[in-house]
Short mmCIF file of C-alpha atoms and ligand atoms in Angstrom, two decimals:
data_model
loop_
_atom_site.label_atom_id
_atom_site.label_comp_id
_atom_site.label_asym_id
_atom_site.label_seq_id
_atom_site.Cartn_x
_atom_site.Cartn_y
_atom_site.Cartn_z
CA LEU A 680 -88.89 35.82 -42.25
CA ARG A 681 -89.50 32.45 -43.88
CA LYS A 682 -88.44 33.94 -47.20
CA VAL A 683 -85.18 35.18 -45.70
CA VAL A 684 -84.44 31.76 -44.21
CA THR A 685 -85.16 30.05 -47.55
CA PHE A 686 -82.95 32.54 -49.36
CA ILE A 687 -80.05 31.99 -46.94
CA GLY A 688 -80.53 28.22 -47.20
CA HIS A 689 -80.24 28.29 -50.99
CA PHE A 690 -77.28 30.65 -50.80
CA VAL A 691 -75.45 28.22 -48.50
CA ILE A 692 -76.26 25.22 -50.72
CA ILE A 693 -75.10 27.07 -53.85
CA SER A 694 -71.85 28.14 -52.17
CA ILE A 695 -71.02 24.65 -50.92
CA LEU A 696 -71.83 23.04 -54.28
CA THR A 697 -69.72 25.61 -56.12
CA LEU A 698 -66.71 25.11 -53.85
CA LEU A 699 -67.03 21.34 -53.99
CA THR A 700 -67.84 20.76 -57.67
CA GLN A 701 -67.52 24.11 -59.50
CA ILE A 702 -70.72 23.64 -61.56
CA GLY A 703 -73.07 22.25 -58.86
CA GLY A 704 -74.15 25.69 -57.62
CA LEU A 705 -75.21 26.81 -61.09
CA VAL A 706 -77.09 23.57 -61.64
CA TRP A 707 -78.90 24.08 -58.31
CA LEU A 708 -79.81 27.62 -59.40
CA ALA A 709 -81.15 26.28 -62.71
CA SER A 710 -83.31 23.74 -60.84
CA LEU A 711 -84.72 26.57 -58.68
CA VAL A 712 -85.71 28.49 -61.79
CA LEU A 713 -87.12 25.49 -63.62
CA VAL A 714 -89.24 24.05 -60.81
CA SER A 715 -91.25 26.77 -59.09
CA ALA A 716 -92.31 26.55 -55.47
CA ALA A 717 -95.94 26.78 -56.60
CA LYS A 718 -95.85 23.24 -57.96
CA LYS A 719 -97.00 20.24 -55.97
CA ALA A 720 -94.18 18.29 -54.30
CA PHE A 721 -91.75 20.87 -55.67
CA ARG A 722 -88.89 19.90 -53.36
CA THR A 723 -88.76 16.32 -54.60
CA LYS A 724 -89.15 17.38 -58.23
CA ARG A 725 -86.47 20.00 -57.85
CA PHE A 726 -84.05 17.55 -56.28
CA ILE A 727 -84.60 14.92 -58.97
CA LEU A 728 -84.14 17.54 -61.69
CA PHE A 729 -80.96 18.75 -59.97
CA LEU A 730 -79.56 15.21 -59.89
CA ALA A 731 -80.46 14.53 -63.52
CA LEU A 732 -78.95 17.81 -64.71
CA TYR A 733 -75.85 17.46 -62.55
CA LEU A 734 -75.09 13.94 -63.76
CA THR A 735 -75.72 14.91 -67.40
CA PHE A 736 -73.33 17.84 -67.11
CA THR A 737 -70.67 15.93 -65.19
CA PHE A 738 -70.57 12.79 -67.29
CA ILE A 739 -71.71 13.92 -70.75
CA LEU A 740 -71.47 17.67 -71.35
CA ILE A 741 -68.41 18.82 -69.41
CA PRO A 742 -66.03 16.16 -70.74
CA VAL A 743 -66.69 17.44 -74.27
CA THR A 744 -66.75 21.17 -73.48
CA ALA A 745 -63.79 21.45 -71.08
CA PRO A 746 -61.24 20.90 -73.90
CA LEU A 747 -62.45 24.16 -75.49
CA GLY A 748 -60.88 25.91 -72.49
CA GLY A 749 -57.78 23.74 -72.56
CA ARG A 750 -58.53 21.04 -69.99
CA GLU A 751 -59.45 17.40 -70.17
CA LYS A 752 -60.58 14.61 -67.88
CA ILE A 753 -57.75 12.43 -66.57
CA GLN A 754 -58.02 9.16 -68.48
CA ASN A 755 -58.53 6.15 -66.22
CA ASN A 756 -56.94 2.92 -67.41
CA GLU A 757 -54.55 0.21 -66.26
CA LYS A 758 -51.78 2.81 -65.78
CA VAL A 759 -53.58 5.76 -64.18
CA GLY A 760 -56.65 5.76 -61.93
CA TYR A 761 -58.58 7.75 -59.32
CA HIS A 762 -58.47 6.81 -55.65
CA THR A 763 -62.06 7.73 -54.87
CA PHE A 764 -65.00 8.08 -57.27
CA PHE A 765 -65.91 11.27 -55.38
CA THR A 766 -63.06 13.02 -57.26
CA VAL A 767 -64.70 12.18 -60.60
CA LEU A 768 -68.24 12.86 -59.38
CA CYS A 769 -67.20 16.34 -58.22
CA ASN A 770 -65.31 17.28 -61.41
CA ARG A 771 -62.04 17.45 -59.50
CA ASN A 772 -60.24 15.40 -62.17
CA TYR A 773 -59.37 17.91 -64.93
CA VAL A 774 -55.88 18.70 -66.20
CA THR A 775 -54.19 20.29 -69.20
CA PRO A 776 -53.22 18.02 -72.13
CA ALA A 777 -49.56 18.41 -71.11
CA LEU A 778 -50.25 17.13 -67.59
CA GLN A 779 -52.36 14.31 -69.03
CA GLN A 780 -49.43 13.30 -71.19
CA THR A 781 -47.07 13.43 -68.19
CA LEU A 782 -49.34 11.17 -66.14
CA GLN A 783 -49.98 8.65 -68.91
CA ALA A 784 -46.37 8.43 -70.08
CA THR A 785 -45.08 8.08 -66.52
CA GLY A 786 -47.78 5.50 -65.81
CA SER A 787 -46.55 3.41 -68.78
CA ALA A 788 -42.94 3.56 -67.60
CA PHE A 789 -43.94 2.73 -64.01
CA GLN A 790 -45.97 -0.32 -65.15
CA LYS A 791 -42.93 -1.74 -66.87
CA ARG A 792 -41.19 -2.18 -63.55
CA TYR A 793 -44.28 -2.69 -61.37
CA PRO A 794 -47.00 -4.39 -63.46
CA GLY A 795 -50.52 -3.77 -62.15
CA ILE A 796 -49.52 -0.81 -59.98
CA LYS A 797 -51.11 2.46 -61.10
CA ILE A 798 -50.43 6.11 -60.64
CA VAL A 799 -53.33 6.89 -58.31
CA TYR A 800 -54.45 10.52 -58.37
CA LEU A 801 -56.33 12.53 -55.76
CA ASP A 802 -57.51 16.12 -56.37
CA ALA A 803 -56.44 17.67 -59.68
CA CYS A 804 -58.23 20.79 -60.99
CA PHE A 805 -61.75 21.84 -62.02
CA PRO A 806 -62.76 21.77 -65.70
CA PHE A 807 -63.08 25.52 -66.27
CA LEU A 808 -61.65 28.96 -65.46
CA ASP A 809 -58.07 29.76 -64.54
CA ARG A 810 -57.58 31.12 -61.02
CA PHE A 811 -60.71 29.29 -59.78
CA PRO A 812 -59.15 27.35 -56.89
CA LEU A 813 -60.06 23.82 -56.02
CA LEU A 814 -60.32 24.12 -52.26
CA PRO A 815 -58.61 23.39 -49.98
CA HIS A 816 -55.72 23.49 -52.47
CA LEU A 817 -55.30 27.15 -53.41
CA SER A 818 -52.80 26.46 -56.18
CA HIS A 819 -54.88 23.85 -58.02
CA ASN A 820 -56.42 26.52 -60.23
CA ASP A 821 -54.96 26.23 -63.73
CA GLY A 822 -55.09 22.58 -64.82
CA ASN A 823 -51.38 22.11 -64.21
CA LYS A 824 -51.53 20.56 -60.74
CA VAL A 825 -52.44 17.16 -59.42
CA ASP A 826 -51.98 15.31 -56.13
CA ILE A 827 -50.73 11.74 -56.29
CA SER A 828 -50.80 8.96 -53.72
CA PHE A 829 -47.77 7.13 -52.41
CA VAL A 830 -47.42 3.40 -53.08
CA TYR A 831 -48.24 0.86 -50.35
CA SER A 832 -48.05 -2.89 -49.79
CA ASN A 833 -50.61 -5.12 -48.08
CA LYS A 834 -50.32 -7.55 -45.16
CA GLU A 835 -48.83 -10.19 -47.46
CA GLY A 836 -46.14 -7.74 -48.48
CA GLU A 837 -47.49 -7.40 -52.04
CA LEU A 838 -47.76 -4.03 -53.75
CA THR A 839 -51.33 -2.76 -53.95
CA ASN A 840 -53.28 0.13 -55.46
CA LYS A 841 -55.13 0.58 -52.15
CA LYS A 842 -54.42 3.57 -49.89
CA PRO A 843 -54.81 3.95 -46.13
CA SER A 844 -57.49 6.68 -45.96
CA VAL A 845 -60.85 7.05 -47.68
CA SER A 846 -60.07 10.50 -49.09
CA GLY A 847 -56.45 9.63 -49.85
CA TYR A 848 -55.29 12.48 -47.58
CA GLY A 849 -54.24 12.68 -43.95
CA ALA A 850 -52.53 9.31 -43.40
CA PHE A 851 -49.06 10.62 -42.64
CA GLU A 852 -45.70 8.89 -42.92
CA THR A 853 -44.37 10.48 -39.79
CA ASP A 854 -40.84 11.67 -39.30
CA ASN A 855 -39.25 9.63 -36.50
CA ASN A 856 -35.68 10.75 -36.96
CA SER A 857 -35.72 14.49 -36.30
CA THR A 858 -35.58 16.14 -32.91
CA ILE A 859 -38.04 18.72 -34.20
CA THR A 860 -40.28 17.78 -37.13
CA GLN A 861 -41.22 20.08 -40.00
CA THR A 862 -44.78 20.04 -38.69
CA GLU A 863 -43.70 21.24 -35.23
CA LEU A 864 -41.48 23.85 -36.86
CA CYS A 865 -44.25 25.23 -39.07
CA LYS A 866 -46.81 25.20 -36.26
CA SER A 867 -44.39 26.99 -33.94
CA GLN A 868 -44.18 29.74 -36.57
CA GLY A 869 -47.92 30.17 -36.46
CA TYR A 870 -48.91 28.04 -39.47
CA PHE A 871 -51.67 26.21 -37.65
CA GLN A 872 -53.15 24.82 -40.87
CA TYR A 873 -50.00 22.79 -41.59
CA ASP A 874 -51.42 19.42 -40.54
CA PHE A 875 -55.13 20.14 -40.86
CA THR A 876 -55.44 17.39 -43.52
CA LYS A 877 -55.58 15.01 -40.52
CA TYR A 878 -59.26 16.00 -40.38
CA LEU A 879 -59.81 15.16 -44.04
CA THR A 880 -59.15 11.41 -44.05
CA LEU A 881 -62.91 10.55 -44.01
CA GLY A 882 -61.69 7.50 -42.11
CA ILE A 883 -58.58 5.33 -42.16
CA VAL A 884 -59.86 2.10 -43.66
CA ASN A 885 -56.73 0.20 -44.62
CA ARG A 886 -54.65 0.50 -41.50
CA GLU A 887 -52.60 -2.58 -42.38
CA LEU A 888 -51.03 -0.98 -45.46
CA LYS A 889 -47.32 -0.27 -45.33
CA PHE A 890 -45.63 2.63 -47.07
CA GLU A 891 -43.37 1.35 -49.87
CA ALA A 892 -40.37 3.64 -49.85
CA LYS A 893 -38.53 2.05 -52.76
CA THR A 894 -41.50 1.95 -55.15
CA THR A 895 -42.66 5.44 -54.21
CA ALA A 896 -39.12 6.75 -54.70
CA TYR A 897 -39.06 5.21 -58.17
CA LEU A 898 -42.41 6.81 -59.04
CA ILE A 899 -41.15 10.20 -57.84
CA GLN A 900 -37.96 9.78 -59.83
CA LEU A 901 -39.96 9.00 -63.01
CA LEU A 902 -42.32 11.93 -62.49
CA ALA A 903 -39.43 14.30 -61.83
CA ALA A 904 -37.58 13.08 -64.91
CA HIS A 905 -40.49 13.87 -67.27
CA LYS A 906 -39.76 16.89 -69.43
CA ASN A 907 -43.10 18.61 -68.65
CA THR A 908 -42.67 18.42 -64.89
CA GLY A 909 -41.95 21.71 -63.15
CA LYS A 910 -41.99 20.86 -59.45
CA LEU A 911 -42.83 18.04 -57.11
CA PHE A 912 -43.61 18.74 -53.47
CA ILE A 913 -42.90 16.28 -50.68
CA GLU A 914 -42.01 16.69 -47.03
CA PRO A 915 -38.25 17.29 -46.48
CA HIS A 916 -37.82 14.21 -44.24
CA LEU A 917 -39.27 12.00 -46.99
CA LYS A 918 -37.06 13.61 -49.60
CA THR A 919 -34.07 12.57 -47.49
CA ARG A 920 -35.43 9.11 -46.71
CA LEU A 921 -36.28 8.40 -50.36
CA LYS A 922 -32.97 9.85 -51.54
CA ALA A 923 -34.98 11.95 -53.99
CA SER A 924 -32.27 14.22 -55.31
CA ASN A 925 -33.80 15.73 -58.47
CA THR A 926 -33.78 19.55 -58.20
CA LYS A 927 -37.46 19.66 -59.20
CA ILE A 928 -38.33 18.03 -55.85
CA ARG A 929 -38.90 20.86 -53.40
CA PHE A 930 -40.26 21.83 -50.04
CA HIS A 931 -43.55 23.70 -50.47
CA GLY A 932 -43.16 25.97 -47.43
CA CYS A 933 -45.16 26.29 -44.22
CA GLN A 934 -48.06 28.17 -45.82
CA ALA A 935 -49.16 24.93 -47.50
CA VAL A 936 -50.08 21.66 -45.78
CA ARG A 937 -47.73 18.82 -44.95
CA HIS A 938 -46.85 16.51 -47.82
CA ASP A 939 -46.00 13.23 -46.15
CA ASP A 940 -49.38 11.72 -47.00
CA HIS A 941 -49.30 12.45 -50.75
CA LEU A 942 -47.16 14.19 -53.33
CA HIS A 943 -48.03 17.23 -55.37
CA LEU A 944 -47.05 17.41 -59.03
CA GLN A 945 -47.13 20.56 -61.14
CA LEU A 946 -45.88 21.50 -64.56
ZN1 ZN B 1397 -51.53 19.62 -54.47
#
């Protein structure tokens, strides 16, 4: 029975690591093979080996091998940056060269009007394999999709690169003008997952931040105007409020999750 429990335990760990980081499950499997249970203090040794291998893959090997399959790490600089290091640590920051170019070029244009304010990305795609989804985003499976944060200002009214929630998701700009909101509409049609990102905030840490409609609208307008951009998803009430009229800006439908906490860009 102990063997069965151990087997199930490893299976669960491998599944979680694979869903979270794509390569973590394989690295765990490699550590199991390389450090046998017969060795003294094998659990500690195994875990240290796992960490060493995982970090080597994530920060040294994958960045140079992913381009062979047509994806690259999003470049972090003064124009474009991640919201949480977790995204980078879990290999959730890979895109196609075309999407990279879109982000960097738009970041340059955005900086011209708002110096110091970056395009802040959330989940993008994994480094390898088309059709391998980056959960919970089913469509983030081909290197051509990335989620981007809105722009906020701090207590002093200055623009900031900070965001309200730890994960970057789940801090909604609610719709106060409709008699029935899109969320209520979708949920009434049985799409119960529509606002489940409210459980994925990992904590609201910067409650004082204020949504900057004008700056966010400008960012959306720049992203939509880029030639590579296919579609941008935001919640319909925000599209109206931001006067975002470009035809590439769409409603994603009730089968997705609400997009009034971030925007989704795809080529
Ligand atoms: Zn998305």
